[in-house]
Coordinates of C-alpha atoms in Angstrom, one line a residue:
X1420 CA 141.3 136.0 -161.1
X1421 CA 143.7 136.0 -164.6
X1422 CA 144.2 132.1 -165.3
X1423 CA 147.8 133.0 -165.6
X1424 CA 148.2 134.2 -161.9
X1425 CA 146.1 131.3 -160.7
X1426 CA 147.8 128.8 -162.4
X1427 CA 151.1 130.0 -161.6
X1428 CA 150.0 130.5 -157.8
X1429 CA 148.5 126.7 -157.8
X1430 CA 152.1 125.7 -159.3
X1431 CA 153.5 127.2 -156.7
X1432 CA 151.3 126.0 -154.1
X1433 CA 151.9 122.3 -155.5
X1434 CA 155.1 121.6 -153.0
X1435 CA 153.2 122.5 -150.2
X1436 CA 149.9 120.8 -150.9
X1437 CA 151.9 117.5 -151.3
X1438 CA 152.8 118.1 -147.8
X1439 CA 149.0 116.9 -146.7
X1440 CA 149.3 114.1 -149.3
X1441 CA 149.7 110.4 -147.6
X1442 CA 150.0 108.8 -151.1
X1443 CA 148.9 105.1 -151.3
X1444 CA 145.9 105.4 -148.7
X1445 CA 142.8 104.7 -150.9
X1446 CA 140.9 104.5 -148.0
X1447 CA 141.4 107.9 -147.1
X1448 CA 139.7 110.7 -147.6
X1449 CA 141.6 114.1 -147.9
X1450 CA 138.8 117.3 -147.5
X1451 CA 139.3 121.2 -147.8
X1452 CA 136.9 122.3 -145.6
X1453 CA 135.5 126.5 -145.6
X1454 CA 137.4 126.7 -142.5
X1455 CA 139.1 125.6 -139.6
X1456 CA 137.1 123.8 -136.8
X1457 CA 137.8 126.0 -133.9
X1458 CA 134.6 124.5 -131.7
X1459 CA 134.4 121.4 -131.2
X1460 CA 131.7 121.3 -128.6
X1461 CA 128.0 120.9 -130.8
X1462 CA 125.8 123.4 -129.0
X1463 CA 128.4 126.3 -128.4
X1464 CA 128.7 128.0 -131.8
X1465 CA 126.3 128.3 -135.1
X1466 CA 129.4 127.8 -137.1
X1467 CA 129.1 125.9 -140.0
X1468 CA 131.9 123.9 -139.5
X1469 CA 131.0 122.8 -136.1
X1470 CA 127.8 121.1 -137.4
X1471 CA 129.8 119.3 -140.3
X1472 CA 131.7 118.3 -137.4
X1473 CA 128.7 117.3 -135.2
X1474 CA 127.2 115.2 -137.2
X1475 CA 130.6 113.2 -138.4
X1476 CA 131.2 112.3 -134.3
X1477 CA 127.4 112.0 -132.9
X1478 CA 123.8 110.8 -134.2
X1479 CA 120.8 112.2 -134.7
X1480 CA 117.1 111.0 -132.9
X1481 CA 115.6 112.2 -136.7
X1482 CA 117.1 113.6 -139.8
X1483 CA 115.3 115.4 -142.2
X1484 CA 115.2 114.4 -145.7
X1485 CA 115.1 116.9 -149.3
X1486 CA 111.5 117.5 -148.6
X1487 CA 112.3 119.1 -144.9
X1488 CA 110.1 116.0 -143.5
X1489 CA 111.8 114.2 -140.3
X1490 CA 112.2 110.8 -140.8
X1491 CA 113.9 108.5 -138.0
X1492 CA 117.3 107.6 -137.5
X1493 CA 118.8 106.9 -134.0
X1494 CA 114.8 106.1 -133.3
X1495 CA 113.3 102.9 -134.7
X1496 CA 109.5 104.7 -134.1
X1497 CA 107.3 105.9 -131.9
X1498 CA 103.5 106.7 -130.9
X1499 CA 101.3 109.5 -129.8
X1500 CA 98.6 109.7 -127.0
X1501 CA 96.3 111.5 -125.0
X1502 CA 95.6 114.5 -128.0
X1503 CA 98.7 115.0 -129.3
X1504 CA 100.5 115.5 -126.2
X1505 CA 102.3 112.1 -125.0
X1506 CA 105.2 111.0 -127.0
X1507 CA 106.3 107.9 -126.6
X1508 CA 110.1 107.1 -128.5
X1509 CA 112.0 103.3 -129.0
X1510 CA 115.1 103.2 -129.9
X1511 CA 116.5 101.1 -132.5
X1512 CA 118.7 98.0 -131.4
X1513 CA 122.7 98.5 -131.9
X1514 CA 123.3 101.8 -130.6
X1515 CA 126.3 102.7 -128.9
X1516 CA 128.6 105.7 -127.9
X1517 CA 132.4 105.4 -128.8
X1518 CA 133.1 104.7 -125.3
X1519 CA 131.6 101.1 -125.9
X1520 CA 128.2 102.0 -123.4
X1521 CA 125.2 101.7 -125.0
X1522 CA 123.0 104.5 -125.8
X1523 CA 120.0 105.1 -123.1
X1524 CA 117.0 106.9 -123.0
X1525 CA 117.8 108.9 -120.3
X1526 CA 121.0 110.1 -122.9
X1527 CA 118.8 111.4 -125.1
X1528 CA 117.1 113.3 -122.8
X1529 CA 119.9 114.8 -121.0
X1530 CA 120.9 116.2 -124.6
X1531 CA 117.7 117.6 -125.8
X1532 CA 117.6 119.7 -122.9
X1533 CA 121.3 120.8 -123.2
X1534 CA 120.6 121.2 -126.7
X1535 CA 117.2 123.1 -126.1
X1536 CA 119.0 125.9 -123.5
X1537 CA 121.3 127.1 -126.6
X1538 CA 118.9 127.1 -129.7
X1539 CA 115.6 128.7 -130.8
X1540 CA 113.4 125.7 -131.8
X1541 CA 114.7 123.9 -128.5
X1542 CA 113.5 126.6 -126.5
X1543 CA 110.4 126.6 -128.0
X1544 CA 109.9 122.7 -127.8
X1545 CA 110.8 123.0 -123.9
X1546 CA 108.2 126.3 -123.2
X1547 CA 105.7 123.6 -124.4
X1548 CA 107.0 120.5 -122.1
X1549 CA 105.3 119.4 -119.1
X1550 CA 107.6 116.4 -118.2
X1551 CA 110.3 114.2 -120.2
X1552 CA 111.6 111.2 -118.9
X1553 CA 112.6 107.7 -119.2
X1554 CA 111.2 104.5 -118.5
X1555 CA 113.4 102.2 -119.7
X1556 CA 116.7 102.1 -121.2
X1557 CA 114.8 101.6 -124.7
X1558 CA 112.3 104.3 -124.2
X1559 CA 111.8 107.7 -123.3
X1560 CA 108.8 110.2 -123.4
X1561 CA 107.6 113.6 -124.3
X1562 CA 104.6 115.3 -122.5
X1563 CA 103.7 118.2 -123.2
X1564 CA 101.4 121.4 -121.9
X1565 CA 99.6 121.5 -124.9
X1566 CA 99.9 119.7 -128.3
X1567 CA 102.8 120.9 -130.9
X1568 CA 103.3 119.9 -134.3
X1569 CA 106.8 120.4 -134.2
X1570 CA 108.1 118.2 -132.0
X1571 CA 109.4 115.7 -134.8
X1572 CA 111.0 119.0 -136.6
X1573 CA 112.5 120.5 -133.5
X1574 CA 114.2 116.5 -133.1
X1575 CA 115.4 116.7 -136.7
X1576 CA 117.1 120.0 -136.2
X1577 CA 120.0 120.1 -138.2
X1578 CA 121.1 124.0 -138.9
X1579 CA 123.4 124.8 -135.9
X1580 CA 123.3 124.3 -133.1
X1581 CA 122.5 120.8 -134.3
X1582 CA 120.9 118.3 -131.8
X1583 CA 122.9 115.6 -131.8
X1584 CA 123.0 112.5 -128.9
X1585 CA 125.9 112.6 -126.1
X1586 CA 126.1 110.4 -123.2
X1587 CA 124.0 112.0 -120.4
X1588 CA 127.4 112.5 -117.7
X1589 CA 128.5 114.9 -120.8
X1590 CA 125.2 116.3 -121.9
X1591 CA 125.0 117.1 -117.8
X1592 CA 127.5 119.8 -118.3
X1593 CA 126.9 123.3 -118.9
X1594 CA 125.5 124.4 -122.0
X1595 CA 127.2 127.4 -121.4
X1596 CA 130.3 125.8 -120.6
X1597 CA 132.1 123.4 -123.5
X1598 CA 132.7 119.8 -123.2
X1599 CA 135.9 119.3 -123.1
X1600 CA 135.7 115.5 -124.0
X1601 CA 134.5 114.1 -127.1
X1602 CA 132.2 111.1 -126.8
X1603 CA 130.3 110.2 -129.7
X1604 CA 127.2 108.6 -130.7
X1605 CA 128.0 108.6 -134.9
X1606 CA 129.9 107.2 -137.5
X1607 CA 133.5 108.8 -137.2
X1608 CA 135.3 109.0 -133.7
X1609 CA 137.2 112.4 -133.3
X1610 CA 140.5 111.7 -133.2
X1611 CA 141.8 114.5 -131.5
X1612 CA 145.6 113.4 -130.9
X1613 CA 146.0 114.2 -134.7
X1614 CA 144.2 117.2 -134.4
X1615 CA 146.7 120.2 -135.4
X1616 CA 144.9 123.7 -135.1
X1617 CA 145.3 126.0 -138.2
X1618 CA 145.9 122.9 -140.4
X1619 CA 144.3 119.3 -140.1
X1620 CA 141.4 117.5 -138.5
X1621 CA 141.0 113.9 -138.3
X1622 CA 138.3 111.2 -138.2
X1623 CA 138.4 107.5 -138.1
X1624 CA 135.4 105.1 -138.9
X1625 CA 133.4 103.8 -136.3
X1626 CA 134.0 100.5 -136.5
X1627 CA 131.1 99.6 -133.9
X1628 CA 128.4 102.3 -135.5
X1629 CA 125.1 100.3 -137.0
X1630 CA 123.5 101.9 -139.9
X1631 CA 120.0 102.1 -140.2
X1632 CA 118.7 99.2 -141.3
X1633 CA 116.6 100.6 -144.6
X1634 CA 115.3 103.7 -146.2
X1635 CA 117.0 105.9 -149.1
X1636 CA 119.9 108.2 -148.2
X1637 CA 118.4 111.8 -148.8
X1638 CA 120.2 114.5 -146.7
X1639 CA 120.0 113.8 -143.3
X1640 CA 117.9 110.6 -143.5
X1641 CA 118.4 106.9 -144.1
X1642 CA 121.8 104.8 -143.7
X1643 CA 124.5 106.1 -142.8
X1644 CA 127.0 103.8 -144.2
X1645 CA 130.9 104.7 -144.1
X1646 CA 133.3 103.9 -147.2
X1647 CA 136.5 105.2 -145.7
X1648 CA 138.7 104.1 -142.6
X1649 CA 139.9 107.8 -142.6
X1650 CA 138.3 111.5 -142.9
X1651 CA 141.3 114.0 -142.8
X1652 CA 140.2 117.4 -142.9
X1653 CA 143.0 119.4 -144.9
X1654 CA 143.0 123.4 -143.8
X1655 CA 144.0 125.2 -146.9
X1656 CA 142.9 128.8 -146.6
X1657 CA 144.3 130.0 -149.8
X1658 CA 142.4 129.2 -152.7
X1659 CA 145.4 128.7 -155.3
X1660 CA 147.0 126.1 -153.0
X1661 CA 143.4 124.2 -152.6
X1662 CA 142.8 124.3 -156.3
X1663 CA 146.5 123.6 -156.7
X1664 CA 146.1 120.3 -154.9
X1665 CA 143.0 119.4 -156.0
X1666 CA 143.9 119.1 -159.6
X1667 CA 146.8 117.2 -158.6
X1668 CA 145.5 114.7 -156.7
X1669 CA 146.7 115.6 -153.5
X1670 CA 143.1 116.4 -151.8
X1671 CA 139.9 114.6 -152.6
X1672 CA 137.2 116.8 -152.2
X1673 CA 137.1 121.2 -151.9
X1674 CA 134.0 122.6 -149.9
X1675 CA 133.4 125.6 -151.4
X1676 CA 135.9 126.9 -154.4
X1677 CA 135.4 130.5 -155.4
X1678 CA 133.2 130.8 -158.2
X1679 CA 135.7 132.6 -160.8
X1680 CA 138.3 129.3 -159.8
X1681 CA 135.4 127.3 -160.8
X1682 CA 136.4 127.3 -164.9
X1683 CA 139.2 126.1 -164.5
X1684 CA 138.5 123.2 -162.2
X1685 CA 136.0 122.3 -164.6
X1686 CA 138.5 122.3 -167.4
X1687 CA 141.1 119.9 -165.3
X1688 CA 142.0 116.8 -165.7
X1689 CA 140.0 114.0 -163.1
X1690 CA 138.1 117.2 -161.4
X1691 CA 134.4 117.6 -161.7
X1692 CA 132.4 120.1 -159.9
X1693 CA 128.5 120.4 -159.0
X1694 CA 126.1 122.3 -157.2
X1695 CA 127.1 122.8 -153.1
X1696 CA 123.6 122.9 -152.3
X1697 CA 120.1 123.7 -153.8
X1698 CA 118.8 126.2 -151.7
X1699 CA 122.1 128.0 -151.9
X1700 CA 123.4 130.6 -149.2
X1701 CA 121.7 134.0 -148.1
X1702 CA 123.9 137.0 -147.3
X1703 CA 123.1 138.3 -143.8
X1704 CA 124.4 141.3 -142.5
X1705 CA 124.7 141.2 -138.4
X1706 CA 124.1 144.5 -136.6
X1707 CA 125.2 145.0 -133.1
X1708 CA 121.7 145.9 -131.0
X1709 CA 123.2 146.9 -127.9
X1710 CA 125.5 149.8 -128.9
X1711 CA 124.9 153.0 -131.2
X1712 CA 124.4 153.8 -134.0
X1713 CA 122.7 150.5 -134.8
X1714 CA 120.8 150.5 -131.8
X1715 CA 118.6 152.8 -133.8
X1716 CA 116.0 151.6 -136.1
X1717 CA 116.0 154.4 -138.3
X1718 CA 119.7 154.5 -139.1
X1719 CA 119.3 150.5 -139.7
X1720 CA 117.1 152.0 -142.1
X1721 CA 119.4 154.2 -144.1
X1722 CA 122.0 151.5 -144.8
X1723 CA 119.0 149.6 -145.8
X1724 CA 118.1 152.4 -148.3
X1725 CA 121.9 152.6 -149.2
X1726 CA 122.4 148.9 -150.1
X1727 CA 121.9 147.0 -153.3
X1728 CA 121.0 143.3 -153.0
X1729 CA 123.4 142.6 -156.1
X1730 CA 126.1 144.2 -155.7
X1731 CA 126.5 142.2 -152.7
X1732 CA 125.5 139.4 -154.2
X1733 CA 127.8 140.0 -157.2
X1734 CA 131.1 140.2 -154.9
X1735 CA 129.8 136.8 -153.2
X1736 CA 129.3 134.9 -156.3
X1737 CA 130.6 136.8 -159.5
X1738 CA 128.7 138.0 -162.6
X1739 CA 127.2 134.9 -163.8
X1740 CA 123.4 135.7 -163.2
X1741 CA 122.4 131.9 -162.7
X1742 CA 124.8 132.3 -159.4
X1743 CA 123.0 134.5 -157.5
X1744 CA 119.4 136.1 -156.8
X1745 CA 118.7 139.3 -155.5
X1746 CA 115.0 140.5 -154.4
X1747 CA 115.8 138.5 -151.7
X1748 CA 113.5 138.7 -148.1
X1749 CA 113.6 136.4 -145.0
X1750 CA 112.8 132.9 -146.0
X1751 CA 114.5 130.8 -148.5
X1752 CA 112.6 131.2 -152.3
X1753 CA 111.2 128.6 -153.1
X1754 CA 110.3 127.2 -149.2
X1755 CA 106.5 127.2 -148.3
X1756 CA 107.3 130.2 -146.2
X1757 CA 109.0 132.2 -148.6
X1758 CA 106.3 135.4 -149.4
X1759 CA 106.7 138.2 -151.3
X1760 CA 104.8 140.4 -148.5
X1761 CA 107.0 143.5 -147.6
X1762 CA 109.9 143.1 -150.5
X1763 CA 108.9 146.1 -152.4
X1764 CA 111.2 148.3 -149.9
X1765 CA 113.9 146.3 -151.8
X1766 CA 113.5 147.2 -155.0
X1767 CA 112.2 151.0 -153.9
X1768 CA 114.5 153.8 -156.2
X1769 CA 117.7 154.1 -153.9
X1770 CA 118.1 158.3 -152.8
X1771 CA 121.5 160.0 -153.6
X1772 CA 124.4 160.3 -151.4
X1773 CA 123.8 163.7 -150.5
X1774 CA 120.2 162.5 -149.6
X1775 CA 121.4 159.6 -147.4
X1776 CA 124.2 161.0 -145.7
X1777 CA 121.6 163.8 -144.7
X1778 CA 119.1 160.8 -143.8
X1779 CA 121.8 159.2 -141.8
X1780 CA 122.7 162.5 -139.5
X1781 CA 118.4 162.7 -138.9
X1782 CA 118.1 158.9 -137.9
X1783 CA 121.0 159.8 -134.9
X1784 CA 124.0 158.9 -136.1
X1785 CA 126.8 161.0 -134.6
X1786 CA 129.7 159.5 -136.1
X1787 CA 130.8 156.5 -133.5
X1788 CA 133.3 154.5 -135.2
X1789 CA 132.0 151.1 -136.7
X1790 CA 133.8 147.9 -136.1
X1791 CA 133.2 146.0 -138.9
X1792 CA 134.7 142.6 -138.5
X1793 CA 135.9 140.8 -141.6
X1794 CA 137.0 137.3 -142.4
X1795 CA 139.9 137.0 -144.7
X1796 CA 139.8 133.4 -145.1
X1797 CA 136.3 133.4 -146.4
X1798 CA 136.1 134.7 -150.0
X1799 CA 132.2 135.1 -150.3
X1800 CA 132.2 136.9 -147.6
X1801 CA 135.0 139.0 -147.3
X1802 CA 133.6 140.2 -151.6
X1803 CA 130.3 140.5 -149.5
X1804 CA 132.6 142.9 -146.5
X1805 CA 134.0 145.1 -149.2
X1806 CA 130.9 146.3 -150.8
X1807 CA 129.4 146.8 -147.5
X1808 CA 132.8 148.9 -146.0
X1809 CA 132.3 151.0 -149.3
X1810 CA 128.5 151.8 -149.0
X1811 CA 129.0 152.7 -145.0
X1812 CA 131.8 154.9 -145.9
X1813 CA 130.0 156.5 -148.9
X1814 CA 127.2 157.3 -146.7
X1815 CA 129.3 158.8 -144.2
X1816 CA 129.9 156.4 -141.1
X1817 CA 133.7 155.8 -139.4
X1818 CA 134.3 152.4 -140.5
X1819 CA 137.2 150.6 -138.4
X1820 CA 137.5 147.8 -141.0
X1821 CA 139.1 144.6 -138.6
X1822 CA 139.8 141.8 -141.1
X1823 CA 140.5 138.6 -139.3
X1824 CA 140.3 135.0 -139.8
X1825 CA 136.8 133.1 -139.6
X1826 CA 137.7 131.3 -136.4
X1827 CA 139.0 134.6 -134.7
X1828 CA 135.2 136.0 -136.1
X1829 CA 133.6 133.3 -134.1
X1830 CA 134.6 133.7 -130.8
X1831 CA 134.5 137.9 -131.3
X1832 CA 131.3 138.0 -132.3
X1833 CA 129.7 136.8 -129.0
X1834 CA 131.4 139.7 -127.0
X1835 CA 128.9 141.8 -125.6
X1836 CA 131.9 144.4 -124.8
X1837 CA 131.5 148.0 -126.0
X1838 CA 133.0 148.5 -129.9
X1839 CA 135.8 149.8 -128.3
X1840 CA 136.9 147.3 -125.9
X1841 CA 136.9 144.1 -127.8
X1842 CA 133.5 144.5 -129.2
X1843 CA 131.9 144.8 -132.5
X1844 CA 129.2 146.6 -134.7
X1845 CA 128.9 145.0 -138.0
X1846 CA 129.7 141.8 -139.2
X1847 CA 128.6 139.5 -142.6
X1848 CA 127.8 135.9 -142.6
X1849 CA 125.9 133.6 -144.7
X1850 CA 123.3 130.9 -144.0
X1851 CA 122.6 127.8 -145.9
X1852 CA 119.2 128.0 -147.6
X1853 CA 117.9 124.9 -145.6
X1854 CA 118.2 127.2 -142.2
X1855 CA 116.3 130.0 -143.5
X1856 CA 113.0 128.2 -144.2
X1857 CA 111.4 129.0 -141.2
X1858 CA 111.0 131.5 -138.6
X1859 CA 111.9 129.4 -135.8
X1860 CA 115.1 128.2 -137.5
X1861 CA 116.2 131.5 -138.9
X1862 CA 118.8 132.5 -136.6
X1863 CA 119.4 136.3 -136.9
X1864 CA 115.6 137.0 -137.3
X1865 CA 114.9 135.8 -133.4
X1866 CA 114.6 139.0 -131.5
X1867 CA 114.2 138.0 -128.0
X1868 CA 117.2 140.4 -127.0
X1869 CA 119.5 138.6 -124.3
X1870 CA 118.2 135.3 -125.8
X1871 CA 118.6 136.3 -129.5
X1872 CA 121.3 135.4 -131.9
X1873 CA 124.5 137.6 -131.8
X1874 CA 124.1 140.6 -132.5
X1875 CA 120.8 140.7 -129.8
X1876 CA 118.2 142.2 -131.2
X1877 CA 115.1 143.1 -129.0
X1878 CA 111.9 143.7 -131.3
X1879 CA 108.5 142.3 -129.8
X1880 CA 106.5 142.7 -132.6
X1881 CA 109.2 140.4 -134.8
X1882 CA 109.2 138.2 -131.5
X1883 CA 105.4 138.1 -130.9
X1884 CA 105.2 136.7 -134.7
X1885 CA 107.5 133.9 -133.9
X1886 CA 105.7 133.0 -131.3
X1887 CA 102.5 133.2 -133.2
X1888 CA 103.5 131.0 -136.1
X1889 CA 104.8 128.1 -133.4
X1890 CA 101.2 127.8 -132.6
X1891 CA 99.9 127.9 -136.0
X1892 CA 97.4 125.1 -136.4
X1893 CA 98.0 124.5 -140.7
X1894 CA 100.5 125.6 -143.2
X1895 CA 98.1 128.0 -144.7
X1896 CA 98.1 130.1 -141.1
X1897 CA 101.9 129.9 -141.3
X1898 CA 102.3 131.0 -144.2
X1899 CA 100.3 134.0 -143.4
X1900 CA 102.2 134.5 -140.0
X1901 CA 105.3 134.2 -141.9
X1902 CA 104.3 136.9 -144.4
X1903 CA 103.9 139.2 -141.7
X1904 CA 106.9 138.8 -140.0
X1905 CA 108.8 139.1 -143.2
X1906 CA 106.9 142.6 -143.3
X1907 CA 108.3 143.6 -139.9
X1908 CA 111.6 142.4 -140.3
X1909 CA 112.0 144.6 -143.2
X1910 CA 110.3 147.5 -141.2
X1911 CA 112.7 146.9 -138.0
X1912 CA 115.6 145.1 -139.2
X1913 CA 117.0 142.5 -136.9
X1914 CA 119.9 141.6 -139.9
X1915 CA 120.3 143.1 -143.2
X1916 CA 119.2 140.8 -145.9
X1917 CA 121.6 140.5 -148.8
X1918 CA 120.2 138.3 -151.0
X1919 CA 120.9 134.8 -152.0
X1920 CA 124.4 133.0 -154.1
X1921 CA 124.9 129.7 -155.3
X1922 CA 128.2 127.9 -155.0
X1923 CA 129.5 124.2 -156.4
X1924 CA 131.8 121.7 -154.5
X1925 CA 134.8 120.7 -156.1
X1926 CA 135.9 116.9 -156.1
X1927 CA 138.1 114.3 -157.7
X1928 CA 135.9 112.5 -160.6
X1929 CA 136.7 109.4 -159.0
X1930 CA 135.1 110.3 -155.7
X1931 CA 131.2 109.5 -155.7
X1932 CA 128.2 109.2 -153.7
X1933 CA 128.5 113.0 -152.2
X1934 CA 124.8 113.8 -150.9
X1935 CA 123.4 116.8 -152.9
X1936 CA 122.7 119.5 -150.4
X1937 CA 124.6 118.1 -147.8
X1938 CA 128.5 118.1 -146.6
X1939 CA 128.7 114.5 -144.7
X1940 CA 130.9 112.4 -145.3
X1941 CA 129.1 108.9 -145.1
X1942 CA 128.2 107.0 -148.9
X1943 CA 131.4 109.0 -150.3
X1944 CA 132.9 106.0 -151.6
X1945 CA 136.5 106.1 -154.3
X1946 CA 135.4 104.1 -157.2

């Protein structure tokens, strides 16, 4: 983007920005999030802006701190018996839902296990349970079948679905079916007579919520104290208009600028940026199992062949090197699980067109129309749609290119429908780096078919190594295990692995006390 056209568009947008202003309201705090929340129900969606939104209304049993460890939160401790397999949990005094009834242990049961039917980790928690209950109001308990080492990380799980705590006549619904009531356990209340779809969320402090009494703030873990009466979530879906009101005041805090906006928001007046998270973002692209030609491993394969890790990487995040990565595999560099076993077929001499549109016709492909669904309000990855709509099309597929917004995305993407009825083929999305550190919480690699992320994919040997590195007994076995599956998963290709970006946050310089790593919004404070 020319700084002449951006600052002229962010003039423009200026009227309209100071729309969203309530001037005079230090205690308020004005954010542009990536996106409008469209799901308000925790355990329906992996969206991104759900769990920001999840853990604003409800608590947490464990949070996990900048070293992945679980430490406790709505939990003041607990104990373990009889091998490794009886769990006992207290909870800490001063807990209480919005509704003014106290939090139970029978609540947090009823939402592990609505939690556990919709994600990965819970399911494998619950395969390992014999019995859960609760003997008190204080208390409650996790046998299991066998011992598990996990059962601390699979309470700590934060990358979506996050398992948060609901009263137990709510976490009794469904989880299939949304709550349609919003109940919380955490620091903000929803408050969803202000809520305007397309534009503005709002929170209010939880007057009642008790912070944990001590420990350091680090991610997910420690207090969770509140410096604002007032969270208003500001949808702003062009970029000019967000930068726009940014540098005027008018917003407190962007999410995710684009990366080329970036010098300019550093050069402004009372803006600072820095970085959105350490572990960054990786670039995933989602293939449709059920329905040719993707249903095919080998022609999975030839847009494998086809694709370069940087030029996707370098529509996501620009030209600046230190922004991106490429060489990138399943787990998050720089995480114990991240190998180097399999990447070579990344970095293997890409064959000419003629060579892969020949490659494509062996694998099966018979030219079905693709239905690539792209967002248009996400800029990483609607760069990251582009280069991928060009390399299909080079290589000879029938690319119906459906650009849409992120919310819209969302609710397609779980249609199982055929293409051509409401259905899908391809689609791009990025993870944070903290989700992709483990093959239990990397979404797109489970490939248990009907219970697989969108997308579905049904590949026992990628399957059979998830299971095996559950029920590896040390680090040093699952690190091996992970290895492995990283080799299959390059070799069968549940998701296409686009490498990894960086990306700062944007705020006012007066605006401090943002958690590195994290988009939460408690020990933001206005100095």
């Amino acid at each position: 983007m020319q700084r002449r056209s951006f600052l002229a568009g962010a003039a423009a947008a200026l009227p309209a920005a100071r729309a969203f202003a309530q001037t005079g309201k230090a205690s308020v705090l004005r954010y542009v999030p990536q996106a409008d929340l469209t799901v308000i129900d925790p355990v329906m969606t992996t969206a991104y802006i759900t769990r920001f939104h999840a853990t604003m209304v409800w608590d947490q049993l464990y949070g996990i701190d900048h070293t992945l460890t679980p430490q406790p939160q709505m939990v003041q401790g607990h104990t373990v018996e009889d091998g490794g397999k009886l769990y006992t949990f207290t909870l800490r005094d001063g807990l209480m839902f919005h509704d003014k009834t106290p939090v139970r242990g029978r609540d947090c049961i009823a939402s592990i296990k609505r939690w556990a039917a919709r994600d990965p980790m819970g399911q494998a928690l619950m395969a390992r349970v014999d019995e859960m209950g609760a003997p008190d109001d204080k208390r409650f308990t996790i046998r299991l079948k066998r011992p598990f080492a996990l059962v601390l990380n699979c309470l700590a799980k934060i990358g979506p679905p996050a398992l948060v705590i609901m009263p137990e006549r709510l976490a009794n619904t469904d989880p299939f079916t949304a709550i349609t009531e919003i109940v919380g356990s955490g620091p903000f209340t929803f408050v969803a007579s202000e809520r305007v779809v397309g534009s503005r969320v709002v929170y209010a402090k939880n007057k009642d919520y008790v912070p944990r009494p001590s420990g350091t703030v680090d991610w997910l873990a420690g207090p969770k104290i509140v410096h604002f009466d007032r969270v208003e979530w500001v949808v702003i879906p062009d970029p000019a208009t967000a930068a726009g009101a940014l540098t005027e005041g008018e917003v407190d805090w962007w999410e995710n600028p684009q990366n080329d906006i970036l010098p300019l928001l550093q050069k402004a007046s009372g803006v600072r940026t820095e970085l959105g998270t350490p572990l960054g973002n990786i670039g995933t692209g989602i293939f449709n199992h059920l329905y040719p030609p993707f249903d095919k491993p080998a022609v999975r394969k030839v847009v494998l062949q086809a694709m370069s890790q940087a030029d996707f990487m370098t529509a996501a995040a620009g030209t600046d090197p230190k922004m991106w990565k490429d060489g990138i595999g399943t787990f998050a560099p720089g995480t114990p699980m991240a190998s180097s076993k399999g990447l070579s077929v990344l970095s293997a001499p890409k064959p000419g067109l003629p060579a892969l549109k020949k490659a494509l016709v062996d694998a099966g492909y018979k030219g079905e129309k693709i239905v690539f669904m792209a967002p248009s309000d996400q800029a990483a990855l609607f760069g990251m749609c582009a280069v991928a709509q060009d390399m299909l099309q080079k290589i000879g597929m029938n690319v119906d290119y459906a650009v849409m917004d992120w919310g819209t995305l969302v609710q397609r993407r779980a249609s199982k429908s055929p293409p051509d009825k409401g259905g899908w083929n391809m689609f791009i999305t990025s993870w944070a780096g903290i989700d992709m550190t483990t093959p239990i919480t990397n979404q797109p690699l489970r490939s248990n078919g009907d219970k697989a992320w969108f997308g579905w994919p049904n590949l026992p040997p990628v399957q059979q190594g998830i299971e095996a590195w559950l029920e590896a007994p040390n680090l040093a076995a699952q690190q091996t295990i992970a290895g492995d599956i990283q080799e299959k998963a390059l070799d069968l290709l549940p998701y296409l692995p686009l490498g990894q970006y960086f990306y700062d946050t944007a705020c006012r310089t007066n605006i401090t006390g943002i958690i590195p790593g994290q988009f939460v919004f408690w020990n933001v404070r206005r100095t």
